[in-house]
């Protein structure tokens, strides 16, 4: 084993052991897992067709990944026909540079929850460029105040119980915030309101993109993504190329399966965005820049996804809908939260780390932590075979280590 890999394992093991003995994590996750299981069971009982629809989505994603390049080209053409601007970033560095060139410096940016944003560490990058950047998702905002990182892809602050939240908010807001969830949410709402209306730019991701019409679907509950994408004069979308499907109807199927397995009967908001705001109310002449953003910029991010799609075994990792259900069923995650991860979390996160966000060396500790028990596969709406991919990654890591030795 190389010395750098040895150091990585040592640091990771220390963090994992510390997390496994953290009472805050145990308390928060025991509450979170219980709620998730109850909510998902209720959602699937009320809408039983979802299980069959998930099988359809699996086939849909298989076909879409096979023609990913064509769909990227079609989606770009559609969005540009809708008066948006599009970019294709082959690397993470290229994606960040495109965003920075659009934003510049000295600007206020409000950001919705985005897994690609975490992958690229876009908030820190833009702050380093001299901008004021606020996470608007409540969980992400909480982690920003802690200088922490997400511990779940859907519920990023799942590891922080309400008592700890009250301590953090009391310190930041400079007034007593009780350990009452409604009071905690109210404090953030009050603070964030002004930020939306003073922001120069809003950044979001997208859950799924329809190539035929350029519509981007954003699933949420808080309403923060709607404000980020509708109030600032410029909206920037950063989305992985694997999120594109052929048609709008396909996108709706993906969205429904995603939110149901993410533990909701229906989300609070389903945002569908295809271009900047516009009106045709005067003489039926389409004019851009009505009440919402005057500009829409969409940055499609590759950053290793094409290499993943070219691999017969690992391309199934691109089918992931980001519902987060697998993590709640993972025995290791239940003990350690997102410390079992590196930007991307859990067993599926090990695959994404290897190809997209960190490389094989950073993935190695995660790969050898996964129990390969298969509980994630049982929960996954599109039945991604994580254990098989983990086994192959282990083999590749061993071979690389032997060559290095």
Tab-separated table of C-alpha atoms in Angstrom:
chain	number	residue	atom	x	y	z
A	1	UNK	CA	0.000	0.000	0.000
A	2	UNK	CA	1.325	3.463	-0.903
A	3	UNK	CA	2.060	5.873	1.934
A	4	UNK	CA	-0.601	8.331	0.715
A	5	UNK	CA	-3.220	5.575	0.610
A	6	UNK	CA	-2.139	4.416	4.054
A	7	UNK	CA	-2.633	7.949	5.412
A	8	UNK	CA	-6.044	8.136	3.783
A	9	UNK	CA	-7.122	4.884	5.430
A	10	UNK	CA	-5.795	6.025	8.796
A	11	UNK	CA	-7.615	9.379	8.701
A	12	UNK	CA	-10.801	7.771	7.415
A	13	UNK	CA	-10.723	5.061	10.099
A	14	UNK	CA	-10.317	7.660	12.835
A	15	UNK	CA	-13.296	9.662	11.524
A	16	UNK	CA	-15.419	6.543	11.132
A	17	UNK	CA	-14.696	5.322	14.669
A	18	UNK	CA	-15.383	8.768	16.086
A	19	UNK	CA	-18.694	8.975	14.214
A	20	UNK	CA	-19.739	5.501	15.362
A	21	UNK	CA	-19.364	6.666	18.976
A	22	UNK	CA	-21.012	10.078	18.538
A	23	UNK	CA	-24.275	10.204	20.551
A	24	UNK	CA	-25.618	13.076	18.414
A	25	UNK	CA	-25.317	10.966	15.271
A	26	UNK	CA	-26.912	7.941	16.927
A	27	UNK	CA	-29.845	9.993	18.220
A	28	UNK	CA	-30.468	11.828	14.958
A	29	UNK	CA	-30.103	8.773	12.726
A	30	UNK	CA	-32.343	6.571	14.884
A	31	UNK	CA	-35.050	9.215	14.513
A	32	UNK	CA	-34.350	9.715	10.809
A	33	UNK	CA	-34.302	6.033	9.804
A	34	UNK	CA	-37.555	5.369	11.681
A	35	UNK	CA	-39.279	8.323	9.991
A	36	UNK	CA	-37.960	7.384	6.558
A	37	UNK	CA	-39.166	3.800	6.749
A	38	UNK	CA	-42.607	4.800	8.011
A	39	UNK	CA	-43.029	7.551	5.414
A	40	UNK	CA	-41.837	5.428	2.482
A	41	UNK	CA	-44.041	2.511	3.455
A	42	UNK	CA	-47.038	4.854	3.677
A	43	UNK	CA	-46.212	6.456	0.308
A	44	UNK	CA	-45.870	3.123	-1.513
A	45	UNK	CA	-49.032	1.776	0.131
A	46	UNK	CA	-50.993	4.809	-1.023
A	47	UNK	CA	-49.476	4.731	-4.532
A	48	UNK	CA	-48.685	1.026	-5.174
A	49	UNK	CA	-48.194	1.590	-8.921
A	50	UNK	CA	-44.847	3.226	-8.059
A	51	UNK	CA	-43.050	-0.122	-7.759
A	52	UNK	CA	-43.970	-1.074	-11.324
A	53	UNK	CA	-43.214	2.444	-12.526
A	54	UNK	CA	-39.726	2.103	-11.034
A	55	UNK	CA	-39.096	-0.911	-13.294
A	56	UNK	CA	-40.103	1.218	-16.265
A	57	UNK	CA	-37.741	3.967	-15.118
A	58	UNK	CA	-34.888	1.466	-14.870
A	59	UNK	CA	-35.374	0.515	-18.534
A	60	UNK	CA	-35.748	4.163	-19.474
A	61	UNK	CA	-32.458	5.068	-17.778
A	62	UNK	CA	-30.648	2.120	-19.371
A	63	UNK	CA	-31.657	3.354	-22.820
A	64	UNK	CA	-30.853	6.997	-22.009
A	65	UNK	CA	-27.325	6.259	-20.799
A	66	UNK	CA	-26.635	4.331	-24.022
A	67	UNK	CA	-27.264	7.507	-26.016
A	68	UNK	CA	-26.139	10.079	-23.470
A	69	UNK	CA	-24.112	12.190	-25.917
A	70	UNK	CA	-27.046	12.499	-28.312
A	71	UNK	CA	-29.371	13.495	-25.487
A	72	UNK	CA	-26.926	16.156	-24.265
A	73	UNK	CA	-26.849	17.675	-27.752
A	74	UNK	CA	-30.643	17.560	-28.033
A	75	UNK	CA	-31.166	19.079	-24.558
A	76	UNK	CA	-28.746	21.912	-25.341
A	77	UNK	CA	-30.496	22.639	-28.615
A	78	UNK	CA	-33.893	22.674	-26.879
A	79	UNK	CA	-32.794	24.994	-24.067
A	80	UNK	CA	-31.124	27.389	-26.475
A	81	UNK	CA	-34.309	27.427	-28.580
A	82	UNK	CA	-36.050	28.444	-25.336
A	83	UNK	CA	-33.684	31.445	-25.062
A	84	UNK	CA	-31.363	29.850	-22.483
A	85	UNK	CA	-27.594	29.490	-22.766
A	86	UNK	CA	-25.894	26.107	-22.407
A	87	UNK	CA	-22.381	24.843	-21.761
A	88	UNK	CA	-20.773	21.401	-21.655
A	89	UNK	CA	-18.052	21.033	-19.043
A	90	UNK	CA	-15.888	17.958	-19.561
A	91	UNK	CA	-14.161	18.376	-16.174
A	92	UNK	CA	-15.075	19.760	-12.787
A	93	UNK	CA	-12.529	22.533	-13.165
A	94	UNK	CA	-14.109	23.572	-16.442
A	95	UNK	CA	-17.579	23.660	-14.844
A	96	UNK	CA	-16.337	25.890	-12.025
A	97	UNK	CA	-14.603	28.259	-14.437
A	98	UNK	CA	-17.763	28.615	-16.513
A	99	UNK	CA	-19.784	29.461	-13.386
A	100	UNK	CA	-17.144	31.921	-12.178
A	101	UNK	CA	-16.991	33.634	-15.571
A	102	UNK	CA	-20.764	34.152	-15.515
A	103	UNK	CA	-20.857	35.405	-11.919
A	104	UNK	CA	-17.652	37.393	-11.610
A	105	UNK	CA	-16.797	38.726	-8.155
A	106	UNK	CA	-18.412	40.796	-5.434
A	107	UNK	CA	-21.841	39.262	-6.049
A	108	UNK	CA	-24.504	37.769	-3.776
A	109	UNK	CA	-25.423	34.196	-4.713
A	110	UNK	CA	-28.233	32.071	-3.291
A	111	UNK	CA	-27.883	28.351	-3.884
A	112	UNK	CA	-30.366	25.511	-3.764
A	113	UNK	CA	-29.374	22.012	-2.713
A	114	UNK	CA	-27.292	20.403	-5.441
A	115	UNK	CA	-25.338	17.166	-5.325
A	116	UNK	CA	-23.285	18.327	-8.311
A	117	UNK	CA	-22.583	21.480	-6.309
A	118	UNK	CA	-21.143	19.318	-3.536
A	119	UNK	CA	-19.206	17.240	-6.064
A	120	UNK	CA	-17.538	20.406	-7.395
A	121	UNK	CA	-17.450	22.282	-4.058
A	122	UNK	CA	-18.924	25.241	-5.926
A	123	UNK	CA	-19.864	27.285	-2.837
A	124	UNK	CA	-16.309	27.409	-1.502
A	125	UNK	CA	-14.970	28.111	-4.987
A	126	UNK	CA	-17.246	31.107	-5.512
A	127	UNK	CA	-16.529	32.454	-2.030
A	128	UNK	CA	-12.800	32.271	-2.794
A	129	UNK	CA	-13.552	34.371	-5.898
A	130	UNK	CA	-14.876	37.113	-3.631
A	131	UNK	CA	-18.605	36.387	-3.657
A	132	UNK	CA	-21.136	36.060	-0.838
A	133	UNK	CA	-22.786	32.652	-1.201
A	134	UNK	CA	-25.645	31.292	0.903
A	135	UNK	CA	-26.988	27.764	1.020
A	136	UNK	CA	-30.772	28.126	1.178
A	137	UNK	CA	-31.785	24.540	1.896
A	138	UNK	CA	-32.257	24.460	5.662
A	139	UNK	CA	-29.995	21.454	6.170
A	140	UNK	CA	-27.280	22.825	3.900
A	141	UNK	CA	-27.516	26.226	5.615
A	142	UNK	CA	-27.016	24.538	8.969
A	143	UNK	CA	-23.929	22.752	7.665
A	144	UNK	CA	-22.582	25.984	6.144
A	145	UNK	CA	-22.711	27.564	9.610
A	146	UNK	CA	-20.855	24.545	11.022
A	147	UNK	CA	-18.369	24.464	8.148
A	148	UNK	CA	-19.472	20.856	7.791
A	149	UNK	CA	-20.387	18.608	4.901
A	150	UNK	CA	-23.632	16.803	3.999
A	151	UNK	CA	-24.235	13.495	5.718
A	152	UNK	CA	-27.069	12.406	3.421
A	153	UNK	CA	-27.865	13.366	-0.175
A	154	UNK	CA	-31.523	14.205	0.531
A	155	UNK	CA	-31.345	15.181	4.203
A	156	UNK	CA	-27.854	16.675	4.502
A	157	UNK	CA	-28.062	17.470	8.231
A	158	UNK	CA	-29.715	14.174	9.220
A	159	UNK	CA	-26.959	13.652	11.799
A	160	UNK	CA	-27.745	16.863	13.750
A	161	UNK	CA	-30.537	16.588	16.352
A	162	UNK	CA	-32.763	19.576	17.140
A	163	UNK	CA	-30.934	20.240	20.414
A	164	UNK	CA	-27.642	20.784	18.584
A	165	UNK	CA	-29.413	22.863	15.908
A	166	UNK	CA	-30.675	25.198	18.638
A	167	UNK	CA	-27.116	25.727	19.904
A	168	UNK	CA	-25.789	26.533	16.428
A	169	UNK	CA	-28.630	28.914	15.551
A	170	UNK	CA	-28.524	30.672	18.927
A	171	UNK	CA	-24.851	31.459	18.370
A	172	UNK	CA	-25.300	32.594	14.745
A	173	UNK	CA	-28.455	34.679	15.129
A	174	UNK	CA	-27.312	36.197	18.413
A	175	UNK	CA	-30.556	35.395	20.219
A	176	UNK	CA	-32.037	32.424	21.997
A	177	UNK	CA	-33.430	29.812	19.596
A	178	UNK	CA	-35.152	26.997	21.505
A	179	UNK	CA	-34.773	23.311	20.529
A	180	UNK	CA	-38.177	23.460	18.869
A	181	UNK	CA	-38.131	22.540	15.186
A	182	UNK	CA	-40.800	25.074	14.170
A	183	UNK	CA	-38.888	27.873	15.908
A	184	UNK	CA	-35.637	26.788	14.256
A	185	UNK	CA	-37.244	26.742	10.811
A	186	UNK	CA	-38.827	30.155	11.472
A	187	UNK	CA	-35.468	31.714	12.328
A	188	UNK	CA	-33.960	30.561	9.026
A	189	UNK	CA	-36.994	31.716	7.038
A	190	UNK	CA	-36.729	35.192	8.531
A	191	UNK	CA	-32.981	35.453	7.842
A	192	UNK	CA	-33.056	34.036	4.318
A	193	UNK	CA	-35.929	36.166	3.014
A	194	UNK	CA	-33.754	39.229	2.475
A	195	UNK	CA	-31.017	37.175	0.809
A	196	UNK	CA	-33.301	35.982	-1.988
A	197	UNK	CA	-34.265	39.515	-2.991
A	198	UNK	CA	-30.779	40.994	-2.781
A	199	UNK	CA	-29.092	38.151	-4.695
A	200	UNK	CA	-27.603	38.733	-8.120
A	201	UNK	CA	-27.538	35.041	-9.005
A	202	UNK	CA	-29.444	31.909	-8.087
A	203	UNK	CA	-27.826	28.469	-8.512
A	204	UNK	CA	-29.635	25.154	-8.596
A	205	UNK	CA	-29.239	21.606	-9.758
A	206	UNK	CA	-31.953	19.538	-11.451
A	207	UNK	CA	-33.380	16.116	-10.679
A	208	UNK	CA	-34.055	15.271	-14.310
A	209	UNK	CA	-33.895	17.018	-17.706
A	210	UNK	CA	-36.157	16.366	-20.721
A	211	UNK	CA	-34.146	16.505	-23.932
A	212	UNK	CA	-37.101	17.039	-26.275
A	213	UNK	CA	-38.256	20.336	-24.761
A	214	UNK	CA	-35.380	21.376	-22.492
A	215	UNK	CA	-37.493	21.243	-19.337
A	216	UNK	CA	-35.582	20.797	-16.093
A	217	UNK	CA	-37.422	19.345	-13.109
A	218	UNK	CA	-36.466	20.311	-9.554
A	219	UNK	CA	-38.151	18.434	-6.707
A	220	UNK	CA	-38.312	20.147	-3.321
A	221	UNK	CA	-40.362	20.732	-0.186
A	222	UNK	CA	-39.105	23.942	1.397
A	223	UNK	CA	-39.775	26.376	-1.456
A	224	UNK	CA	-36.181	27.618	-1.356
A	225	UNK	CA	-35.332	26.214	-4.790
A	226	UNK	CA	-38.356	27.999	-6.238
A	227	UNK	CA	-37.142	31.283	-4.777
A	228	UNK	CA	-33.523	30.712	-5.877
A	229	UNK	CA	-34.632	30.000	-9.425
A	230	UNK	CA	-37.330	32.671	-9.719
A	231	UNK	CA	-36.242	35.778	-7.785
A	232	UNK	CA	-32.612	36.624	-8.729
A	233	UNK	CA	-32.154	38.163	-12.204
A	234	UNK	CA	-29.883	35.321	-13.371
A	235	UNK	CA	-30.422	31.580	-12.829
A	236	UNK	CA	-27.560	29.088	-13.250
A	237	UNK	CA	-28.229	25.345	-13.401
A	238	UNK	CA	-25.396	22.865	-12.842
A	239	UNK	CA	-26.497	19.343	-13.725
A	240	UNK	CA	-24.836	16.024	-14.536
A	241	UNK	CA	-25.250	14.726	-18.082
A	242	UNK	CA	-26.666	11.444	-16.745
A	243	UNK	CA	-29.838	13.280	-15.651
A	244	UNK	CA	-31.091	13.731	-19.227
A	245	UNK	CA	-33.937	11.547	-20.526
A	246	UNK	CA	-35.576	11.671	-23.970
A	247	UNK	CA	-39.015	13.178	-23.310
A	248	UNK	CA	-40.975	15.287	-20.847
A	249	UNK	CA	-43.189	12.306	-20.023
A	250	UNK	CA	-40.059	10.270	-19.260
A	251	UNK	CA	-38.906	13.045	-16.943
A	252	UNK	CA	-42.200	12.976	-15.054
A	253	UNK	CA	-41.886	9.225	-14.526
A	254	UNK	CA	-38.348	9.621	-13.159
A	255	UNK	CA	-39.457	12.458	-10.893
A	256	UNK	CA	-42.402	10.533	-9.440
A	257	UNK	CA	-40.327	7.459	-8.630
A	258	UNK	CA	-37.595	9.643	-7.143
A	259	UNK	CA	-39.797	11.505	-4.700
A	260	UNK	CA	-41.754	8.421	-3.682
A	261	UNK	CA	-38.613	6.465	-2.751
A	262	UNK	CA	-37.256	9.591	-1.089
A	263	UNK	CA	-40.163	9.133	1.341
A	264	UNK	CA	-42.834	11.502	0.029
A	265	UNK	CA	-46.310	10.804	-1.297
A	266	UNK	CA	-45.864	14.038	-3.233
A	267	UNK	CA	-43.315	16.835	-2.705
A	268	UNK	CA	-44.269	20.343	-1.656
A	269	UNK	CA	-43.061	21.782	-4.953
A	270	UNK	CA	-42.277	20.451	-8.419
A	271	UNK	CA	-40.464	23.147	-10.369
A	272	UNK	CA	-40.320	22.872	-14.166
A	273	UNK	CA	-37.954	25.347	-15.811
A	274	UNK	CA	-37.154	25.508	-19.514
A	275	UNK	CA	-35.878	29.061	-20.058
A	276	UNK	CA	-35.751	32.580	-18.625
A	277	UNK	CA	-39.018	34.279	-17.650
A	278	UNK	CA	-41.050	35.666	-20.522
A	279	UNK	CA	-44.344	37.265	-21.424
A	280	UNK	CA	-46.429	37.607	-24.560
A	281	UNK	CA	-49.157	39.728	-23.056
A	282	UNK	CA	-48.478	42.819	-25.143
A	283	UNK	CA	-49.423	42.219	-28.775
A	284	UNK	CA	-48.438	38.544	-28.363
A	285	UNK	CA	-44.787	39.531	-28.775
A	286	UNK	CA	-42.580	37.250	-26.665
A	287	UNK	CA	-40.387	39.372	-24.435
A	288	UNK	CA	-37.829	37.853	-22.033
A	289	UNK	CA	-37.226	39.034	-18.489
A	290	UNK	CA	-40.685	39.362	-16.945
A	291	UNK	CA	-41.079	38.766	-13.196
A	292	UNK	CA	-38.468	36.005	-13.031
A	293	UNK	CA	-34.847	35.737	-14.227
A	294	UNK	CA	-33.797	37.565	-17.376
A	295	UNK	CA	-31.130	34.938	-18.071
A	296	UNK	CA	-30.845	31.159	-17.744
A	297	UNK	CA	-27.464	29.445	-17.977
A	298	UNK	CA	-27.290	25.629	-17.928
A	299	UNK	CA	-23.934	23.970	-17.326
A	300	UNK	CA	-24.005	20.275	-18.215
A	301	UNK	CA	-21.274	18.465	-16.274
A	302	UNK	CA	-19.444	15.342	-17.451
A	303	UNK	CA	-16.510	15.083	-15.008
A	304	UNK	CA	-16.029	11.323	-15.410
A	305	UNK	CA	-19.581	10.342	-16.272
A	306	UNK	CA	-18.720	9.433	-19.865
A	307	UNK	CA	-16.007	7.062	-18.650
A	308	UNK	CA	-18.509	5.509	-16.271
A	309	UNK	CA	-21.048	5.101	-19.096
A	310	UNK	CA	-18.446	3.344	-21.249
A	311	UNK	CA	-17.862	0.623	-18.628
A	312	UNK	CA	-20.280	-2.334	-19.024
A	313	UNK	CA	-20.469	-2.959	-15.262
A	314	UNK	CA	-20.232	0.531	-13.795
A	315	UNK	CA	-22.578	2.350	-16.164
A	316	UNK	CA	-25.486	1.187	-13.979
A	317	UNK	CA	-24.222	3.612	-11.329
A	318	UNK	CA	-25.506	6.387	-13.602
A	319	UNK	CA	-29.058	5.079	-13.188
A	320	UNK	CA	-29.061	6.404	-9.585
A	321	UNK	CA	-32.039	8.716	-8.982
A	322	UNK	CA	-30.553	10.246	-5.809
A	323	UNK	CA	-33.544	9.248	-3.680
A	324	UNK	CA	-31.200	8.406	-0.791
A	325	UNK	CA	-33.168	5.355	0.301
A	326	UNK	CA	-30.179	3.007	0.154
A	327	UNK	CA	-28.375	4.968	2.846
A	328	UNK	CA	-31.138	4.543	5.406
A	329	UNK	CA	-30.936	0.774	4.888
A	330	UNK	CA	-27.132	0.567	4.996
A	331	UNK	CA	-25.871	-0.867	8.332
A	332	UNK	CA	-22.630	1.128	8.136
A	333	UNK	CA	-24.377	4.396	7.285
A	334	UNK	CA	-26.760	3.932	10.219
A	335	UNK	CA	-23.742	3.958	12.546
A	336	UNK	CA	-21.585	6.597	10.887
A	337	UNK	CA	-23.811	8.772	8.648
A	338	UNK	CA	-21.955	10.421	5.765
A	339	UNK	CA	-18.543	9.766	7.288
A	340	UNK	CA	-18.997	6.615	5.208
A	341	UNK	CA	-18.458	8.747	2.135
A	342	UNK	CA	-16.341	11.248	0.229
A	343	UNK	CA	-18.653	13.890	-1.305
A	344	UNK	CA	-20.770	10.973	-2.509
A	345	UNK	CA	-21.917	8.691	0.301
A	346	UNK	CA	-22.426	5.018	1.095
A	347	UNK	CA	-21.868	2.043	-1.196
A	348	UNK	CA	-23.134	3.781	-4.341
A	349	UNK	CA	-21.049	6.766	-3.260
A	350	UNK	CA	-17.911	4.625	-3.429
A	351	UNK	CA	-18.614	4.035	-7.122
A	352	UNK	CA	-19.234	7.712	-7.792
A	353	UNK	CA	-16.126	8.664	-5.843
A	354	UNK	CA	-13.988	6.322	-7.940
A	355	UNK	CA	-15.190	7.690	-11.281
A	356	UNK	CA	-16.388	11.240	-10.647
A	357	UNK	CA	-15.408	12.876	-7.373
A	358	UNK	CA	-12.122	11.835	-5.870
A	359	UNK	CA	-10.671	8.972	-7.893
A	360	UNK	CA	-9.880	5.386	-6.978
A	361	UNK	CA	-7.514	6.303	-4.145
A	362	UNK	CA	-10.175	8.333	-2.283
A	363	UNK	CA	-12.729	5.628	-3.042
A	364	UNK	CA	-10.554	2.846	-1.599
A	365	UNK	CA	-11.497	3.305	2.091
A	366	UNK	CA	-15.201	3.352	1.176
A	367	UNK	CA	-14.864	0.305	-1.045
A	368	UNK	CA	-13.406	-1.753	1.799
A	369	UNK	CA	-15.984	-0.449	4.305
A	370	UNK	CA	-19.006	-1.603	2.312
A	371	UNK	CA	-20.365	-4.885	3.703
A	372	UNK	CA	-21.753	-5.970	0.315
A	373	UNK	CA	-24.869	-7.108	2.198
A	374	UNK	CA	-27.201	-6.081	-0.623
A	375	UNK	CA	-29.738	-4.218	1.506
A	376	UNK	CA	-29.185	-1.171	-0.711
A	377	UNK	CA	-30.168	-3.199	-3.787
A	378	UNK	CA	-33.433	-4.263	-2.152
A	379	UNK	CA	-34.342	-0.653	-1.402
A	380	UNK	CA	-33.094	0.854	-4.681
A	381	UNK	CA	-36.002	1.705	-7.030
A	382	UNK	CA	-33.846	0.878	-10.069
A	383	UNK	CA	-32.067	-2.152	-8.503
A	384	UNK	CA	-28.479	-0.964	-8.902
A	385	UNK	CA	-26.140	-3.861	-8.129
A	386	UNK	CA	-23.737	-2.080	-5.789
A	387	UNK	CA	-22.180	-5.268	-4.304
A	388	UNK	CA	-20.938	-6.446	-7.713
A	389	UNK	CA	-19.413	-3.072	-8.491
A	390	UNK	CA	-17.743	-2.954	-5.070
A	391	UNK	CA	-16.210	-6.386	-5.656
A	392	UNK	CA	-14.764	-5.247	-8.986
A	393	UNK	CA	-13.379	-2.031	-7.465
A	394	UNK	CA	-11.687	-4.037	-4.723
A	395	UNK	CA	-10.000	-6.149	-7.356
A	396	UNK	CA	-8.815	-3.074	-9.244
A	397	UNK	CA	-7.463	-1.466	-6.080
A	398	UNK	CA	-5.557	-4.641	-5.151
A	399	UNK	CA	-4.058	-4.817	-8.655
A	400	UNK	CA	-2.987	-1.170	-8.516
A	401	UNK	CA	-1.487	-1.671	-5.080
A	402	UNK	CA	0.478	-4.691	-6.287
A	403	UNK	CA	1.813	-2.734	-9.254
A	404	UNK	CA	2.806	0.159	-6.991
A	405	UNK	CA	4.496	-2.246	-4.585
